[in-house]
Amino acid sequence: MKTIRFNIIMAFVLALLCTATIGKAQSTFKQGDVYSKTTRIHASGVLQRGNQQFNINTASSISKTYKVTGLTGNGVILTVTTTHIADTVDAFNKRQVYDSAKPADTSSFIQMALQSLVGKVVTLSIDRSGIITDVNDPDEQYATDTLMTFAGFNRDQFITGSRLDLFADYQPAKKSGETWVSHTALDDEKISTTYTVGESAEEGRHVSLSVNSTSTGTDQNSYTNGVLVVDQGSGVILLGAMKTATVSYKLVNNTASSFSRRTEVLEKCTKMN
């Protein structure tokens, strides 16, 4: 059933190449430009700890704005603001529901951690390729990677030298059917991603990319596949549907633990002005 649902989502994204009304591509960003992106995530996981097994299912969404607050000789300055988070976790025979539009449960560590991210602002310098060249993050109050994974979210990687997830690794000169591979490394994690250019429904405006990616680390491996719709002028990812399978392992107090998770992600980004 989940495979059918994801295939429907993939077909929907591809259909939007032909039917969506997308604003004129921005060959350059202007000061004051604002993009709004919403990411919806459905994940099902199994935690195995010794002889114990636990099912963890999540349905989450997170919305952010990206505002151009300055121009540089090599790119732009962006402020990234988390505007809304919603999260439902079914685990250990309990359900926890959080919506940042409502007061958080002060007795819930997860809800308070998520609440600390709402309104959070990070200022980034980005070059013309979408690579982060500088990070100014005055807020040191982070939710941990483990907590964010448990809640169904992927942590932001605002790391100098990495590509901001608003942008695709794509050059407009690439033609339909062309394939290339991107290699990146974050701490002990190595990521290899293969991109293939699909047909453009409207030449010079937007293009589809199929994505296949593998990630290997000390205690975690994952595989991702899906499709992106990219604005050819700005390189901004307008739509995305991705599916990821992840397996991680840990040894704590001589007890082996494993966590396997399947995740479906649907993203939509809109230029607001």
Short mmCIF file of C-alpha atoms in Angstrom, two decimals:
data_model
loop_
_atom_site.label_atom_id
_atom_site.label_comp_id
_atom_site.label_asym_id
_atom_site.label_seq_id
_atom_site.Cartn_x
_atom_site.Cartn_y
_atom_site.Cartn_z
CA MET A 1 0.00 0.00 0.00
CA LYS A 2 2.83 2.40 0.86
CA THR A 3 4.55 1.61 -2.45
CA ILE A 4 1.33 2.39 -4.32
CA ARG A 5 0.98 5.67 -2.43
CA PHE A 6 4.55 6.70 -3.20
CA ASN A 7 4.17 5.80 -6.89
CA ILE A 8 1.08 8.01 -7.01
CA ILE A 9 3.09 10.86 -5.49
CA MET A 10 5.89 10.35 -8.02
CA ALA A 11 3.39 10.41 -10.90
CA PHE A 12 1.83 13.56 -9.46
CA VAL A 13 5.18 15.35 -9.34
CA LEU A 14 6.02 14.36 -12.90
CA ALA A 15 2.59 15.48 -14.09
CA LEU A 16 3.21 18.89 -12.59
CA LEU A 17 5.98 19.37 -15.14
CA CYS A 18 3.26 19.69 -17.73
CA THR A 19 0.44 21.28 -15.74
CA ALA A 20 1.86 23.48 -12.99
CA THR A 21 2.00 27.23 -13.33
CA ILE A 22 5.50 28.15 -12.23
CA GLY A 23 6.71 31.73 -12.11
CA LYS A 24 9.33 33.00 -14.53
CA ALA A 25 12.75 31.59 -13.72
CA GLN A 26 15.03 33.91 -11.81
CA SER A 27 18.37 34.12 -13.61
CA THR A 28 19.64 36.05 -10.58
CA PHE A 29 18.27 36.56 -7.10
CA LYS A 30 17.14 40.02 -6.02
CA GLN A 31 17.30 41.46 -2.54
CA GLY A 32 13.98 40.84 -0.82
CA ASP A 33 13.16 37.64 -2.75
CA VAL A 34 11.34 35.17 -0.48
CA TYR A 35 10.83 31.43 -0.99
CA SER A 36 8.59 29.26 1.17
CA LYS A 37 9.22 25.51 1.39
CA THR A 38 7.11 22.84 3.06
CA THR A 39 8.42 19.31 3.56
CA ARG A 40 6.06 16.45 4.43
CA ILE A 41 7.56 13.23 5.78
CA HIS A 42 6.06 9.80 6.43
CA ALA A 43 8.35 7.25 8.08
CA SER A 44 8.03 3.75 9.49
CA GLY A 45 10.83 2.25 11.55
CA VAL A 46 11.72 -0.79 13.60
CA LEU A 47 14.04 -0.51 16.60
CA GLN A 48 15.66 -3.81 17.60
CA ARG A 49 17.41 -3.79 20.99
CA GLY A 50 18.63 -7.21 21.97
CA ASN A 51 15.54 -9.43 21.94
CA GLN A 52 13.17 -6.47 22.12
CA GLN A 53 11.51 -4.96 19.05
CA PHE A 54 9.64 -1.65 18.82
CA ASN A 55 7.72 -0.09 15.92
CA ILE A 56 8.06 3.67 15.44
CA ASN A 57 5.84 5.46 12.89
CA THR A 58 5.85 9.19 12.24
CA ALA A 59 4.00 11.74 10.09
CA SER A 60 5.65 15.15 10.06
CA SER A 61 5.77 18.46 8.25
CA ILE A 62 8.09 21.43 8.51
CA SER A 63 7.81 24.82 6.79
CA LYS A 64 10.60 27.35 6.28
CA THR A 65 11.13 30.67 4.55
CA TYR A 66 14.31 31.62 2.69
CA LYS A 67 14.76 35.38 2.28
CA VAL A 68 17.46 37.13 0.29
CA THR A 69 18.73 39.84 2.65
CA GLY A 70 21.91 40.79 0.80
CA LEU A 71 23.89 40.39 -2.40
CA THR A 72 27.59 39.61 -2.64
CA GLY A 73 30.02 39.51 -5.53
CA ASN A 74 29.81 35.72 -5.61
CA GLY A 75 26.26 35.01 -4.47
CA VAL A 76 23.65 36.00 -1.90
CA ILE A 77 22.99 36.21 1.83
CA LEU A 78 19.93 34.23 2.95
CA THR A 79 18.05 34.12 6.23
CA VAL A 80 16.38 30.76 6.84
CA THR A 81 13.47 30.79 9.29
CA THR A 82 11.53 27.77 10.56
CA THR A 83 7.90 28.92 10.59
CA HIS A 84 5.87 25.81 11.41
CA ILE A 85 6.33 22.22 12.59
CA ALA A 86 3.72 19.48 12.95
CA ASP A 87 4.56 15.99 14.14
CA THR A 88 2.72 12.80 15.04
CA VAL A 89 4.69 9.94 16.61
CA ASP A 90 3.28 6.46 17.23
CA ALA A 91 5.76 4.50 19.35
CA PHE A 92 5.85 2.21 22.38
CA ASN A 93 2.03 1.91 22.27
CA LYS A 94 1.62 5.66 22.65
CA ARG A 95 0.76 8.51 20.29
CA GLN A 96 2.18 12.01 20.63
CA VAL A 97 0.83 14.88 18.52
CA TYR A 98 2.58 18.24 18.24
CA ASP A 99 1.61 21.36 16.28
CA SER A 100 3.64 24.53 16.68
CA ALA A 101 0.48 26.59 16.14
CA LYS A 102 -0.69 25.33 19.55
CA PRO A 103 0.99 25.53 22.99
CA ALA A 104 3.56 22.79 23.54
CA ASP A 105 3.27 20.24 26.34
CA THR A 106 5.94 21.46 28.75
CA SER A 107 6.26 17.96 30.23
CA SER A 108 7.27 16.51 26.84
CA PHE A 109 10.99 16.69 26.05
CA ILE A 110 10.30 16.06 22.35
CA GLN A 111 7.68 18.80 22.07
CA MET A 112 9.85 21.34 23.88
CA ALA A 113 12.82 20.48 21.66
CA LEU A 114 10.72 20.92 18.51
CA GLN A 115 9.25 24.14 19.90
CA SER A 116 12.78 25.53 20.32
CA LEU A 117 13.27 25.24 16.54
CA VAL A 118 10.17 27.26 15.60
CA GLY A 119 11.13 30.86 14.80
CA LYS A 120 14.79 29.85 14.67
CA VAL A 121 16.72 32.04 12.20
CA VAL A 122 20.02 31.12 10.55
CA THR A 123 21.90 33.50 8.26
CA LEU A 124 23.86 31.90 5.41
CA SER A 125 26.18 33.16 2.70
CA ILE A 126 25.61 31.16 -0.50
CA ASP A 127 27.71 31.18 -3.67
CA ARG A 128 26.26 31.00 -7.18
CA SER A 129 26.29 27.19 -7.08
CA GLY A 130 24.22 27.00 -3.88
CA ILE A 131 27.24 26.11 -1.73
CA ILE A 132 27.29 27.50 1.82
CA THR A 133 30.34 29.73 2.30
CA ASP A 134 29.53 31.11 5.76
CA VAL A 135 27.10 30.32 8.60
CA ASN A 136 25.91 32.73 11.29
CA ASP A 137 23.81 30.82 13.80
CA PRO A 138 23.46 32.68 17.11
CA ASP A 139 21.08 30.08 18.56
CA GLU A 140 22.98 27.22 20.15
CA GLN A 141 19.80 25.47 21.35
CA TYR A 142 19.62 22.43 19.06
CA ALA A 143 17.55 19.30 19.23
CA THR A 144 19.85 16.29 19.05
CA ASP A 145 20.24 14.18 15.91
CA THR A 146 18.78 11.15 17.71
CA LEU A 147 15.73 13.07 18.90
CA MET A 148 15.07 14.55 15.44
CA THR A 149 15.35 11.11 13.84
CA PHE A 150 12.94 9.68 16.42
CA ALA A 151 10.48 12.49 15.64
CA GLY A 152 10.77 11.74 11.91
CA PHE A 153 12.87 14.69 10.76
CA ASN A 154 16.24 15.00 9.08
CA ARG A 155 18.51 17.55 10.71
CA ASP A 156 19.54 20.63 8.77
CA GLN A 157 23.12 20.48 7.55
CA PHE A 158 24.15 24.14 7.65
CA ILE A 159 27.81 23.32 7.11
CA THR A 160 30.32 25.47 5.24
CA GLY A 161 31.22 23.76 1.98
CA SER A 162 27.94 21.81 1.71
CA ARG A 163 25.06 22.58 -0.64
CA LEU A 164 21.97 24.22 0.85
CA ASP A 165 19.00 21.87 0.43
CA LEU A 166 17.04 24.62 -1.33
CA PHE A 167 19.23 24.10 -4.42
CA ALA A 168 19.89 21.18 -6.76
CA ASP A 169 23.27 20.07 -8.08
CA TYR A 170 22.34 21.06 -11.62
CA GLN A 171 23.72 23.21 -14.44
CA PRO A 172 21.27 24.49 -17.11
CA ALA A 173 23.68 23.47 -19.89
CA LYS A 174 23.06 19.77 -19.18
CA LYS A 175 20.84 17.97 -21.71
CA SER A 176 18.05 15.41 -21.45
CA GLY A 177 19.43 11.95 -20.66
CA GLU A 178 22.75 13.27 -19.33
CA THR A 179 23.98 11.62 -16.13
CA TRP A 180 26.57 12.71 -13.58
CA VAL A 181 27.69 11.70 -10.10
CA SER A 182 28.21 13.96 -7.08
CA HIS A 183 30.37 12.89 -4.11
CA THR A 184 30.13 14.63 -0.73
CA ALA A 185 31.34 13.90 2.79
CA LEU A 186 29.93 15.07 6.14
CA ASP A 187 31.95 13.97 9.17
CA ASP A 188 32.24 10.17 8.76
CA GLU A 189 29.38 9.97 6.25
CA LYS A 190 30.15 9.56 2.54
CA ILE A 191 27.39 10.27 0.03
CA SER A 192 27.38 9.35 -3.65
CA THR A 193 24.50 10.68 -5.75
CA THR A 194 23.71 9.96 -9.40
CA TYR A 195 21.55 12.49 -11.27
CA THR A 196 19.87 11.96 -14.65
CA VAL A 197 18.24 14.81 -16.57
CA GLY A 198 14.67 14.13 -17.72
CA GLU A 199 12.58 15.85 -20.34
CA SER A 200 11.81 19.54 -19.84
CA ALA A 201 8.15 20.34 -20.40
CA GLU A 202 9.01 23.96 -21.12
CA GLU A 203 12.54 24.60 -22.31
CA GLY A 204 14.45 27.12 -20.22
CA ARG A 205 12.02 27.13 -17.29
CA HIS A 206 12.11 23.88 -15.34
CA VAL A 207 13.52 20.38 -15.66
CA SER A 208 13.13 17.02 -13.91
CA LEU A 209 16.03 15.13 -12.37
CA SER A 210 15.92 11.49 -11.29
CA VAL A 211 18.05 10.90 -8.20
CA ASN A 212 19.72 7.76 -6.86
CA SER A 213 21.92 8.15 -3.80
CA THR A 214 23.84 5.92 -1.39
CA SER A 215 25.17 7.02 1.98
CA THR A 216 27.64 5.07 4.10
CA GLY A 217 28.90 5.88 7.57
CA THR A 218 30.48 4.23 10.59
CA ASP A 219 27.17 2.93 11.91
CA GLN A 220 24.59 3.87 9.27
CA ASN A 221 23.84 3.11 5.61
CA SER A 222 21.03 4.44 3.44
CA TYR A 223 19.71 4.39 -0.12
CA THR A 224 17.54 7.11 -1.70
CA ASN A 225 15.73 7.39 -5.01
CA GLY A 226 13.21 9.85 -6.38
CA VAL A 227 12.61 12.81 -8.66
CA LEU A 228 13.16 16.57 -8.41
CA VAL A 229 11.66 19.42 -10.43
CA VAL A 230 14.20 22.25 -10.66
CA ASP A 231 13.84 25.87 -11.73
CA GLN A 232 16.47 26.24 -14.45
CA GLY A 233 17.12 29.90 -13.81
CA SER A 234 17.77 29.81 -10.06
CA GLY A 235 18.54 26.13 -9.42
CA VAL A 236 15.85 26.09 -6.70
CA ILE A 237 14.11 22.74 -6.16
CA LEU A 238 10.42 23.48 -6.75
CA LEU A 239 9.06 19.98 -6.17
CA GLY A 240 10.53 16.75 -4.92
CA ALA A 241 9.41 13.21 -4.12
CA MET A 242 12.01 10.97 -2.49
CA LYS A 243 12.05 7.53 -0.89
CA THR A 244 14.81 6.43 1.52
CA ALA A 245 15.68 3.17 3.26
CA THR A 246 18.08 3.48 6.21
CA VAL A 247 19.71 0.96 8.53
CA SER A 248 21.83 1.95 11.54
CA TYR A 249 23.66 -0.05 14.19
CA LYS A 250 24.98 0.73 17.67
CA LEU A 251 26.53 -1.23 20.53
CA VAL A 252 25.62 0.18 23.95
CA ASN A 253 26.66 -1.58 27.17
CA ASN A 254 27.40 -4.74 25.19
CA THR A 255 23.84 -4.76 23.80
CA ALA A 256 23.46 -4.50 20.03
CA SER A 257 20.78 -2.17 18.70
CA SER A 258 19.62 -1.67 15.13
CA PHE A 259 17.17 0.78 13.61
CA SER A 260 15.72 0.32 10.14
CA ARG A 261 13.52 3.02 8.64
CA ARG A 262 11.68 3.66 5.38
CA THR A 263 10.89 7.28 4.63
CA GLU A 264 8.80 9.04 2.00
CA VAL A 265 9.35 12.77 1.52
CA LEU A 266 7.32 15.26 -0.53
CA GLU A 267 8.59 18.84 -0.87
CA LYS A 268 7.08 21.93 -2.46
CA CYS A 269 8.80 25.31 -2.74
CA THR A 270 7.07 28.51 -3.90
CA LYS A 271 8.43 31.97 -4.68
CA MET A 272 6.34 34.36 -2.59
CA ASN A 273 7.02 37.65 -4.41
#
